[in-house]
XYZ file of C-alpha atoms in Angstrom:
738
model
C -48.069 -2.251 31.296
C -48.087 -5.682 31.801
C -49.700 -6.373 28.132
C -47.413 -3.782 26.380
C -43.906 -5.807 28.003
C -45.467 -9.348 27.178
C -45.805 -7.799 23.625
C -42.307 -6.585 22.855
C -41.023 -9.689 24.873
C -42.403 -11.612 21.742
C -41.667 -9.222 19.153
C -37.858 -9.817 20.702
C -37.834 -13.441 20.911
C -39.273 -13.522 17.341
C -36.426 -11.036 16.091
C -33.899 -13.272 17.868
C -34.902 -16.665 16.150
C -35.672 -15.161 12.505
C -39.269 -15.579 12.897
C -40.060 -12.293 10.746
C -43.667 -13.119 9.594
C -44.402 -13.402 13.855
C -42.260 -9.763 13.539
C -44.708 -8.336 10.933
C -47.862 -9.993 12.527
C -46.947 -8.078 15.530
C -46.306 -4.770 13.798
C -49.747 -4.983 12.159
C -51.764 -5.500 15.451
C -49.789 -3.126 17.629
C -48.621 0.042 16.334
C -47.373 0.770 19.674
C -44.266 -1.373 19.302
C -42.915 0.298 16.522
C -40.978 2.948 18.499
C -40.337 0.063 20.732
C -36.488 -0.974 21.737
C -36.024 -4.031 22.162
C -32.380 -4.911 23.072
C -30.233 -3.181 25.569
C -28.449 -1.148 22.890
C -31.861 0.268 22.026
C -32.683 -1.110 18.604
C -35.923 -1.640 17.413
C -37.143 -4.572 15.435
C -36.413 -2.391 12.720
C -32.561 -1.706 13.268
C -32.360 -5.489 13.706
C -34.228 -6.603 10.547
C -31.756 -4.515 8.794
C -28.499 -5.702 10.295
C -29.880 -9.066 9.366
C -29.998 -7.822 5.786
C -33.846 -9.028 5.706
C -34.362 -6.342 2.405
C -38.170 -7.665 2.036
C -39.074 -7.495 5.676
C -38.000 -4.234 6.149
C -40.082 -3.150 3.302
C -42.578 -4.668 4.558
C -41.693 -2.804 8.274
C -41.295 0.555 6.665
C -44.452 0.161 4.817
C -46.452 -0.930 8.196
C -44.828 2.266 9.886
C -45.298 4.233 7.029
C -49.393 3.308 6.890
C -50.214 5.428 10.199
C -49.883 9.019 10.888
C -46.657 11.558 9.696
C -46.086 12.220 12.717
C -45.684 8.676 14.277
C -43.849 7.397 11.102
C -41.491 9.801 10.925
C -40.539 9.584 14.808
C -40.486 5.711 14.212
C -38.348 5.532 11.258
C -35.456 7.859 13.196
C -35.549 6.249 16.754
C -31.926 6.116 17.779
C -29.719 3.105 19.570
C -27.199 3.953 22.358
C -24.762 4.776 19.216
C -27.198 7.435 18.408
C -27.791 5.027 15.078
C -31.190 4.866 13.019
C -31.968 2.396 10.672
C -30.671 4.249 7.885
C -27.152 4.714 9.482
C -27.286 0.705 9.530
C -28.212 0.360 6.072
C -25.702 2.748 5.234
C -22.706 1.279 6.898
C -23.883 -2.210 5.247
C -23.898 -0.640 1.793
C -27.211 -2.026 1.015
C -28.666 0.503 -1.465
C -32.046 -1.436 -1.455
C -32.981 -0.672 2.322
C -31.033 2.657 2.081
C -33.538 3.417 -0.983
C -36.501 2.324 0.775
C -35.840 4.006 4.215
C -34.836 7.508 2.798
C -37.995 7.442 0.244
C -40.347 7.118 3.495
C -38.493 9.718 5.370
C -35.939 12.367 3.799
C -35.411 13.793 6.930
C -33.143 11.012 8.415
C -30.187 12.305 5.948
C -30.013 14.747 8.350
C -29.698 12.807 11.887
C -26.704 12.343 13.200
C -24.959 9.879 15.501
C -23.736 9.867 18.484
C -20.440 11.023 16.842
C -21.747 13.628 14.531
C -21.991 11.045 11.411
C -24.768 11.360 9.209
C -25.893 8.296 7.147
C -23.847 9.607 3.990
C -20.765 9.861 6.100
C -21.441 6.222 6.968
C -21.473 4.634 3.569
C -18.234 6.796 2.724
C -16.659 5.507 5.835
C -17.143 2.241 5.591
C -16.677 2.437 1.460
C -20.011 1.364 0.448
C -19.931 3.595 -3.136
C -23.387 2.572 -4.271
C -25.092 3.271 -1.052
C -23.236 6.520 -0.809
C -24.105 7.188 -4.603
C -27.783 6.366 -3.261
C -28.173 8.458 -0.710
C -26.258 11.360 -2.332
C -29.002 11.473 -4.962
C -31.338 12.574 -2.467
C -29.430 15.649 -1.312
C -29.356 18.847 -2.672
C -25.891 20.603 -3.358
C -25.708 22.429 -0.251
C -26.939 19.775 1.395
C -24.636 17.633 0.613
C -21.942 18.939 1.768
C -23.388 19.645 5.228
C -23.875 16.259 5.767
C -19.885 14.996 4.672
C -18.477 16.064 8.399
C -18.340 15.019 11.401
C -17.238 16.324 14.930
C -13.783 15.596 14.666
C -13.275 17.119 11.310
C -13.071 14.323 9.328
C -15.018 14.482 5.931
C -16.062 11.813 3.396
C -12.898 12.472 1.453
C -10.769 11.654 4.128
C -12.252 8.598 5.264
C -12.262 6.987 1.395
C -8.644 7.699 0.983
C -7.853 6.676 4.682
C -9.747 3.489 4.147
C -8.245 2.876 0.715
C -11.397 3.437 -1.107
C -10.469 4.823 -3.966
C -12.803 4.510 -6.479
C -15.433 5.913 -4.021
C -12.698 9.008 -3.203
C -12.890 9.444 -7.262
C -16.471 10.067 -7.371
C -16.747 12.439 -3.855
C -13.807 14.494 -5.504
C -16.340 14.879 -8.803
C -19.535 15.405 -6.530
C -18.012 17.811 -3.464
C -14.820 19.612 -5.457
C -14.372 21.712 -2.421
C -13.566 18.738 0.478
C -10.222 18.786 -1.545
C -8.913 21.685 0.952
C -10.755 20.653 3.778
C -8.583 19.862 6.373
C -9.138 17.941 9.446
C -8.714 18.514 13.551
C -4.983 17.808 12.908
C -4.571 19.837 9.722
C -4.513 17.214 7.276
C -5.926 17.252 4.110
C -6.626 14.604 1.964
C -3.435 15.267 -0.089
C -1.792 14.480 3.258
C -3.285 11.732 4.162
C -2.616 10.352 0.791
C 1.123 11.046 0.733
C 0.977 8.983 3.845
C 0.279 5.812 2.163
C 3.184 3.943 -0.013
C 1.116 0.702 -0.261
C -1.444 2.316 -2.760
C 1.580 3.705 -5.251
C 3.796 1.428 -7.379
C 6.866 2.651 -6.001
C 5.958 2.483 -2.247
C 5.016 -1.356 -2.830
C 7.446 -4.321 -3.028
C 6.348 -6.837 -6.008
C 9.191 -9.626 -6.145
C 10.527 -10.336 -9.920
C 8.344 -13.442 -10.521
C 5.030 -11.359 -9.680
C 6.315 -8.090 -11.489
C 5.382 -10.247 -14.859
C 2.098 -10.990 -13.826
C 1.406 -7.669 -12.899
C 2.571 -5.943 -15.956
C 0.744 -8.443 -17.669
C -2.300 -7.685 -15.924
C -4.892 -4.179 -17.253
C -6.722 -2.020 -14.841
C -9.580 -0.030 -16.207
C -9.444 3.523 -15.128
C -11.880 4.915 -12.861
C -14.936 6.696 -14.188
C -17.175 9.534 -13.316
C -20.464 7.981 -11.921
C -22.471 11.548 -11.491
C -25.746 10.252 -10.981
C -27.137 6.860 -9.139
C -29.391 4.704 -11.649
C -32.353 3.848 -9.842
C -33.898 2.197 -12.407
C -33.238 -1.427 -12.831
C -29.622 -1.030 -14.389
C -28.467 -1.153 -11.112
C -30.495 -4.113 -10.203
C -29.524 -5.912 -12.975
C -25.199 -5.030 -11.956
C -26.430 -6.014 -8.788
C -27.920 -9.792 -9.702
C -24.866 -10.510 -11.930
C -22.600 -9.431 -8.897
C -24.251 -11.864 -6.749
C -24.203 -14.561 -9.785
C -20.457 -13.953 -10.200
C -19.410 -14.593 -6.764
C -22.077 -17.773 -6.549
C -19.831 -19.773 -9.070
C -17.533 -22.615 -7.542
C -14.219 -22.076 -8.053
C -13.960 -24.848 -10.195
C -16.150 -23.407 -12.469
C -14.334 -19.848 -12.649
C -12.046 -20.248 -15.135
C -14.978 -21.512 -17.951
C -16.848 -18.654 -16.708
C -13.856 -15.718 -17.441
C -13.442 -17.746 -20.662
C -16.800 -17.036 -21.660
C -16.582 -13.722 -20.355
C -13.595 -12.862 -22.347
C -15.799 -14.304 -25.531
C -18.319 -11.928 -24.872
C -15.967 -9.337 -24.733
C -14.010 -10.202 -27.995
C -17.388 -9.766 -29.612
C -18.108 -6.902 -28.292
C -14.832 -5.506 -29.429
C -15.348 -6.499 -32.648
C -18.725 -5.376 -33.368
C -18.372 -1.823 -31.335
C -17.493 0.483 -33.998
C -21.036 1.677 -34.634
C -22.099 4.976 -36.199
C -22.879 6.385 -33.061
C -19.850 5.567 -31.027
C -17.070 6.582 -33.409
C -17.520 10.106 -33.040
C -17.317 9.373 -29.337
C -14.400 7.230 -29.743
C -12.033 9.955 -29.599
C -12.622 11.417 -26.491
C -13.174 7.666 -24.864
C -9.819 7.006 -25.694
C -8.001 10.444 -24.989
C -9.916 10.311 -21.697
C -9.351 6.979 -20.677
C -7.231 7.353 -17.868
C -8.918 10.559 -16.534
C -12.409 10.789 -17.972
C -13.492 13.633 -16.435
C -10.124 15.905 -16.969
C -10.600 17.788 -20.156
C -7.517 18.714 -22.308
C -7.394 22.028 -21.026
C -7.721 21.350 -17.982
C -5.148 18.300 -17.910
C -2.282 18.837 -15.806
C 1.188 19.279 -17.492
C 3.539 17.171 -17.095
C 0.887 13.900 -16.136
C 3.116 11.243 -16.512
C 1.487 8.828 -13.888
C -1.524 8.429 -15.820
C 0.000 7.499 -19.091
C 1.573 4.298 -17.240
C -0.593 1.972 -18.924
C 0.196 3.034 -22.556
C -3.220 4.155 -24.073
C -2.737 7.352 -24.911
C 0.302 7.208 -26.586
C -1.737 5.812 -29.665
C -4.431 7.512 -31.773
C -8.033 6.907 -31.635
C -8.088 4.574 -34.305
C -6.197 2.026 -32.553
C -8.096 1.556 -29.938
C -9.831 -1.947 -30.864
C -5.739 -3.137 -31.494
C -5.619 -2.140 -27.305
C -8.266 -3.663 -26.682
C -7.318 -7.163 -28.342
C -4.005 -6.973 -26.313
C -5.829 -6.666 -23.372
C -7.935 -9.303 -24.204
C -4.850 -11.494 -25.125
C -3.411 -10.943 -21.760
C -6.395 -11.430 -19.461
C -6.630 -14.993 -21.823
C -3.112 -15.635 -20.950
C -3.856 -14.762 -17.223
C -7.104 -16.873 -17.529
C -5.358 -20.057 -18.429
C -2.293 -19.326 -15.914
C -5.470 -19.684 -13.212
C -7.039 -16.224 -12.727
C -9.158 -17.345 -10.015
C -5.938 -18.445 -7.806
C -5.522 -15.932 -4.674
C -2.185 -14.957 -5.889
C -3.345 -13.133 -9.268
C -6.393 -11.563 -7.634
C -4.623 -10.275 -4.951
C -2.004 -8.682 -7.582
C -4.637 -7.648 -9.780
C -6.123 -5.879 -6.511
C -2.671 -4.499 -6.039
C -2.276 -3.019 -9.331
C -6.491 -1.372 -9.035
C -5.044 0.256 -5.854
C -1.964 1.451 -7.726
C -4.055 2.811 -10.630
C -6.566 4.801 -9.077
C -4.793 6.082 -6.309
C -2.876 7.345 -9.066
C -5.855 9.186 -10.494
C -7.037 10.399 -7.119
C -3.709 11.821 -6.550
C -4.355 13.813 -9.980
C -7.633 15.014 -9.383
C -6.499 16.070 -5.987
C -3.869 18.299 -7.254
C -5.699 19.656 -9.798
C -8.498 21.082 -7.268
C -5.810 21.589 -4.321
C -5.033 25.445 -3.071
C -2.475 24.532 -0.916
C -0.028 25.453 -3.155
C -0.761 28.991 -3.331
C 1.841 29.215 -0.265
C 0.364 30.975 2.315
C 1.088 28.295 4.538
C 3.820 25.766 4.714
C 5.267 23.269 7.052
C 7.590 25.667 8.753
C 5.145 28.466 9.106
C 1.986 26.937 10.157
C -0.969 29.089 9.889
C -2.952 28.677 13.468
C -6.588 29.693 12.947
C -10.043 28.629 13.840
C -11.193 27.778 10.232
C -10.431 24.262 10.076
C -14.382 23.632 10.668
C -16.955 25.700 7.746
C -19.882 25.577 10.041
C -20.608 24.585 13.576
C -22.975 21.745 15.535
C -25.653 22.551 17.856
C -25.921 20.497 21.026
C -29.012 18.592 19.013
C -26.271 17.422 16.541
C -27.764 19.625 13.614
C -25.160 21.754 11.606
C -24.962 25.875 11.807
C -23.348 27.436 9.476
C -20.985 30.128 10.169
C -21.079 33.873 8.875
C -18.147 35.613 9.131
C -19.700 39.143 8.044
C -21.831 39.315 11.299
C -20.217 42.054 12.988
C -21.313 40.129 16.651
C -19.514 37.238 15.718
C -16.329 39.172 14.402
C -16.562 40.958 17.781
C -16.995 37.348 19.470
C -13.975 36.112 17.125
C -11.905 39.000 18.529
C -12.305 38.560 22.014
C -11.952 34.424 22.166
C -8.746 35.407 19.908
C -7.249 37.769 22.639
C -8.020 35.067 25.685
C -6.930 32.349 23.787
C -3.102 34.294 22.849
C -1.448 32.921 25.842
C -1.876 29.954 24.273
C -0.838 30.308 20.752
C 2.369 28.852 21.604
C 1.347 25.682 22.669
C -0.980 24.961 20.090
C 1.569 25.946 17.403
C 4.077 23.250 18.894
C 1.225 20.487 17.753
C -0.007 22.093 14.535
C 3.859 22.929 13.594
C 4.339 19.203 13.004
C 2.125 19.576 10.234
C 4.147 19.349 6.804
C 3.180 19.817 3.318
C 2.163 16.631 1.198
C 5.465 16.716 -0.842
C 7.566 16.256 2.314
C 5.404 13.526 3.615
C 5.568 11.806 0.461
C 9.385 12.191 0.246
C 9.274 10.726 3.848
C 7.238 7.367 2.354
C 9.151 7.217 -0.504
C 5.905 7.859 -3.156
C 7.776 9.184 -6.231
C 4.931 9.596 -8.072
C 3.205 12.101 -6.141
C 6.934 14.064 -5.441
C 7.031 14.009 -8.970
C 3.793 15.226 -10.070
C 4.003 17.912 -7.057
C 7.313 19.309 -8.630
C 6.055 19.432 -12.273
C 2.966 21.516 -11.533
C 4.337 23.687 -8.747
C 8.456 24.007 -8.820
C 8.163 26.206 -5.681
C 7.596 22.867 -3.619
C 10.711 22.105 -3.714
C 11.565 24.790 -1.276
C 9.168 23.196 1.396
C 10.531 22.790 4.813
C 9.102 21.204 7.754
C 9.708 22.652 11.315
C 13.048 21.293 11.674
C 14.052 22.999 8.464
C 14.740 19.730 6.523
C 13.587 20.063 3.008
C 12.298 17.227 0.473
C 16.463 16.575 -0.143
C 16.954 16.083 3.876
C 13.811 13.934 4.357
C 14.538 11.888 1.324
C 17.981 10.944 2.622
C 17.258 10.895 6.521
C 14.120 8.048 5.623
C 16.684 5.873 3.349
C 14.521 6.720 0.224
C 16.691 6.194 -2.824
C 13.759 6.373 -5.122
C 13.294 9.776 -4.239
C 16.842 10.767 -4.369
C 17.644 9.743 -7.670
C 14.240 11.488 -8.704
C 15.417 14.751 -7.450
C 19.080 13.937 -9.008
C 17.682 13.341 -12.607
C 14.999 16.493 -11.957
C 16.148 20.196 -13.639
C 15.855 21.955 -10.270
C 18.339 24.345 -8.594
C 20.477 21.690 -6.754
C 22.803 24.474 -5.393
C 19.651 25.821 -3.295
C 18.135 22.394 -2.578
C 20.680 19.850 -1.951
C 23.077 22.424 0.399
C 20.119 23.168 2.565
C 20.879 22.455 6.042
C 18.305 21.520 9.166
C 17.693 23.384 12.276
C 20.964 21.715 13.722
C 23.070 22.423 10.807
C 23.234 19.180 9.707
C 23.506 18.604 5.581
C 22.253 15.732 3.580
C 25.420 13.610 3.956
C 25.108 13.951 8.106
C 21.846 12.735 7.642
C 22.985 10.125 5.491
C 25.284 9.208 8.181
C 22.939 9.004 11.203
C 21.201 5.465 11.648
C 17.330 5.766 13.194
C 15.956 3.604 15.709
C 14.317 1.253 12.804
C 15.931 -1.372 10.184
C 16.188 0.909 7.135
C 16.389 -1.678 4.378
C 14.869 -4.485 2.699
C 17.746 -6.611 3.764
C 18.116 -9.207 6.982
C 20.987 -9.346 9.297
C 23.070 -6.814 10.983
C 25.921 -6.956 8.754
C 24.300 -6.636 5.636
C 22.227 -3.611 7.390
C 25.793 -2.189 7.931
C 26.707 -3.029 4.509
C 23.801 -1.074 2.644
C 24.245 1.515 5.231
C 27.953 2.202 4.093
C 26.407 2.069 0.438
C 24.014 4.838 1.299
C 26.329 7.416 2.665
C 28.775 6.734 -0.214
C 26.167 6.955 -2.577
C 25.068 10.346 -1.204
C 28.352 11.510 -1.016
C 29.665 10.820 -4.371
C 26.139 12.445 -6.141
C 27.764 15.478 -5.300
C 31.105 17.294 -6.155
C 33.766 17.093 -3.662
C 33.002 19.663 -0.751
C 29.507 20.240 -1.973
C 28.312 19.391 1.700
C 28.973 21.568 4.844
C 31.180 19.689 6.917
C 30.659 20.473 10.443
C 27.125 21.082 11.818
C 26.226 23.091 14.762
C 27.644 20.722 17.099
C 31.109 20.715 15.487
C 30.835 17.294 13.944
C 31.223 16.001 10.735
C 29.542 13.318 8.757
C 32.100 10.947 9.602
C 32.057 11.139 13.441
C 28.326 10.964 13.157
C 28.322 7.842 11.083
C 31.202 6.123 13.627
C 28.974 6.979 16.703
C 25.403 5.864 15.399
C 26.397 2.648 14.182
C 28.512 1.161 16.787
C 25.745 -0.964 18.049
C 24.938 -2.249 14.688
C 28.778 -2.678 14.074
C 28.671 -5.029 17.315
C 25.485 -6.991 16.079
C 27.181 -7.551 12.912
C 30.464 -8.703 13.859
C 29.066 -11.310 16.181
C 26.852 -12.311 13.699
C 29.425 -12.747 11.244
C 32.038 -14.537 13.789
C 29.182 -17.275 14.903
C 28.752 -18.078 11.588
C 32.513 -18.101 10.460
C 32.800 -20.277 13.402
C 30.021 -22.743 12.456
C 31.020 -22.928 8.754
C 34.881 -23.232 9.779
C 34.300 -26.733 11.815
C 32.274 -28.080 8.735
C 35.007 -26.930 5.790
C 37.993 -28.298 8.075
C 36.039 -31.732 8.598
C 35.185 -32.075 4.821
C 39.224 -30.461 3.993
C 40.106 -33.967 6.461
C 37.651 -36.304 4.770
C 38.501 -34.944 1.278
C 42.120 -35.378 1.745
C 42.072 -39.020 3.033
C 39.963 -39.637 -0.215
C 42.438 -37.949 -2.406
C 45.302 -40.414 -1.495
C 43.214 -43.398 -1.926
C 43.208 -45.417 -5.093
C 39.615 -47.231 -5.847
C 40.528 -50.962 -6.613
C 44.363 -50.382 -5.458
C 47.396 -50.330 -8.218
C 48.802 -52.572 -10.626
C 52.028 -54.489 -9.219
C 53.959 -54.349 -12.357
C 53.676 -50.511 -13.156
C 52.636 -49.242 -10.217
C 49.363 -47.546 -12.137
C 46.048 -47.578 -10.895
C 43.516 -50.727 -11.817
C 40.803 -48.359 -13.047
C 43.117 -45.894 -14.826
C 41.310 -45.227 -17.971
C 37.816 -45.907 -16.374
C 35.422 -42.769 -16.786
C 34.395 -43.534 -12.726
C 38.013 -43.163 -11.380
C 38.645 -39.664 -13.450
C 35.243 -38.447 -11.831
C 36.478 -39.565 -8.769
C 39.871 -38.277 -8.706
C 39.195 -34.356 -9.994
C 36.085 -34.532 -7.502
C 38.331 -35.096 -4.644
C 41.092 -32.804 -5.751
C 38.529 -30.024 -6.270
C 36.955 -31.071 -2.790
C 40.046 -30.350 -0.729
C 41.160 -27.570 -2.661
C 37.723 -25.762 -1.956
C 37.222 -26.668 1.277
C 40.664 -25.137 2.364
C 39.963 -22.092 0.564
C 36.543 -21.953 2.319
C 38.395 -22.803 6.217
C 41.168 -19.641 4.932
C 38.231 -17.720 4.025
C 36.728 -17.917 7.388
C 39.591 -17.712 9.349
C 40.329 -14.703 8.049
C 36.746 -13.189 8.877
C 37.072 -14.485 12.695
C 40.628 -12.613 12.476
C 39.237 -9.462 10.831
C 39.233 -6.128 13.036
C 35.575 -5.492 12.697
C 35.783 -1.892 11.427
C 33.023 0.338 9.695
C 35.128 0.129 6.103
C 35.310 -3.598 6.211
C 31.568 -4.400 6.244
C 31.149 -2.313 2.837
C 32.900 -4.918 0.456
C 35.771 -6.956 2.201
C 33.973 -9.033 4.779
C 30.926 -10.007 2.369
C 33.142 -10.942 -0.274
C 34.724 -12.964 2.286
C 31.624 -14.341 3.287
C 30.010 -14.729 0.060
C 33.162 -16.835 -0.948
C 33.306 -19.109 1.774
C 30.140 -19.900 1.418
C 30.318 -20.859 -2.278
C 33.678 -23.213 -1.530
C 31.822 -24.589 0.962
C 29.029 -25.906 -1.240
C 31.198 -26.672 -3.955
C 33.368 -28.744 -1.405
C 30.421 -30.664 -0.105
C 29.406 -31.591 -3.770
C 32.811 -32.268 -4.911
C 32.900 -34.676 -1.787
C 29.336 -36.601 -2.322
C 30.570 -36.748 -6.098
C 33.634 -38.521 -4.928
C 31.697 -40.734 -3.038
C 29.328 -42.216 -5.481
C 32.320 -42.383 -7.997
C 34.151 -44.646 -5.789
C 31.346 -46.729 -4.985
C 30.087 -47.316 -8.547
C 32.790 -49.668 -9.079
C 31.415 -51.815 -6.163
C 27.565 -51.377 -7.197
C 28.374 -51.374 -11.044
C 28.260 -54.882 -11.698
C 25.231 -55.290 -9.273
C 22.463 -52.694 -10.151
C 24.355 -51.371 -13.084
C 22.042 -48.329 -14.143
C 20.121 -49.030 -11.085
C 22.533 -47.353 -9.394
C 21.974 -43.758 -10.403
C 18.639 -43.131 -8.566
C 20.860 -44.290 -5.442
C 23.482 -41.428 -6.209
C 20.479 -39.073 -6.963
C 19.086 -39.660 -3.452
C 22.667 -39.305 -2.152
C 22.715 -35.376 -3.478
C 19.752 -34.818 -1.025
C 22.007 -33.388 1.805
C 23.493 -30.700 -0.838
C 20.062 -29.820 -2.109
C 18.502 -29.076 1.150
C 21.998 -27.311 2.255
C 21.545 -25.224 -1.093
C 17.906 -24.367 -0.263
C 18.510 -23.535 3.058
C 21.756 -20.901 2.303
C 20.203 -19.756 -0.947
C 17.837 -16.437 0.359
C 21.315 -15.868 2.326
C 23.750 -16.441 -0.552
C 21.247 -14.542 -2.770
C 21.245 -11.438 -0.094
C 24.917 -11.604 0.066
C 25.451 -11.529 -3.785
C 22.612 -8.610 -4.423
C 23.956 -6.476 -1.801
C 27.473 -6.899 -2.951
C 26.569 -5.776 -6.606
C 23.786 -3.596 -6.475
C 25.022 0.234 -6.224
C 21.815 1.453 -4.906
C 20.634 0.006 -1.594
C 16.773 -1.160 -1.464
C 14.395 0.681 0.226
C 12.520 -0.912 3.310
C 8.862 -0.178 1.908
C 7.670 0.971 5.873
C 4.889 3.918 5.872
C 6.143 6.860 7.948
C 3.370 7.899 10.232
C 2.153 11.316 10.526
């Protein structure tokens, strides 16, 4: 016993120090340590080697374990730690294909082993977004077995995990391999399409990109996803993996050179790609470039989301020209600095947007939820969210609905739980259809595609009787609302809907929630955009179109006044503080400008009373700038005083107060610049003879305060101008939780 403990301690020390040669020696001499758990978490030496990504050591350890009889090596490779993970679980979560392939070839039974959470190695690979490891493990699964490995105890399947983790390239492959998972739901009743509809940042319409980045964004071309139906077990994967390693091993200062070399290689491939064997396939390749596994017969109608890259608008013989355009755009980005963090982030963002649209179309193509046996307002409370059951050992047991005994037990359990159905229904009733979730999240791609494929979805309602129009208005999603206005739908039936409290779309537009709904800072500007949104919804329909009173006998105007009281108070307080500070500065400038305008540099001529420097250009600059400073400073004082004396009513925040504030800030900035200009012009007479043209840099330094003031106030100034002239407010791009 002591000898065994000492050997295990030696094995522990060697593994912790990374002395893997010593570990291999112990494994050769003492086969009993193959099943020894050497750390508190229950890991064996093989677990530790896998965790440290020791590929060669793992292969040798597996070979040593397999050199003994079959029963022993099955037991050694299947040892679980405290979390119930085998070495194959760990290798799958790390995404190491070489180790996964080595272990599963030695013991294919490990694919069926589940950890304490009911997760198989295949599930672990998908959960961590390891596409290559997933395809490797999947290649060892049969079709029927694969479905049994794709789900864990809480009902989550691999497609749920891939979409939740934004692994859209993996999700695309999963949909191709396991089409039935599209309609599987978890314990909360959410399908993969529900999860995708709750991720606005995965789509272009739900992501905010400023104008400077938009130019780079549109210059980036992203290759669409293609089906990888079978894992390449030959040397092609190894060469691909080595290329990836080489790609990340280059220093940053060599990255641009490598990108240029890669572009030249692509250019050669584009020019020489028209070989006879490729010419016959080129048409299909170009047509199916955005959705390669969707044939012309099964392609969804109205599939506008897939044509945004512009490939399918051209005949197949234009493919080379399109590739040249791609290469030119890539070359421009390389010259601008493709290796920069900013452009890499934009590329990743566009990849996510493009791939999410592809996944969305695949989900909708295989979805069966829009047969409308179930919608958000009348949820189907059933026990069939799991297609199989788990035994105590973690194995999967398929249910047989045709079994009379099971049917009898099912009826008995149904009778027992009848009293609790109302409680369960309350929880499940919160579930909404994907189009309702997409409308709340502001994802116009999903809304538009669902309405094109299933026009009846316009009548979907949640448990509060709110349809897509009401949810878009309530959650301040102008893009979705404008899309619905442009759609040729039954506006009388969709836009006249009221919720369970009798609130129309105008009532909900007047209702302010707890969160800040608009992408603009400051309570005053938030209030301005709230007024714009209310007026936009009101003017989008004919007069008296919306219901005037709800069930509480309140009008939209009453709701708007009540719910915006706090915002009006905060906005008024901010305007008061801003106006008081700015009016003091404007008054000081007006005093200085008045004193300067009444002073004549150099005095006047004794005989005629005219200024001594009457015909000097600097004198004209001084006179005009001092006059401008006086006029604009007085204007600024008047504007800020008018804001201070305002009544701060709701309608004042719409146009009156923002205009005054914008005019006051503009006048203040012009007056400050004019005072400094008049100061420089006055001193020019003193420094002209001494410094001559060297005086101009000194005057440039005096303009630094104006520049700092402009930089500090420019964001506020831009927000004021944008909010004043923009008709429809800008949404906040915040995700709405399920």
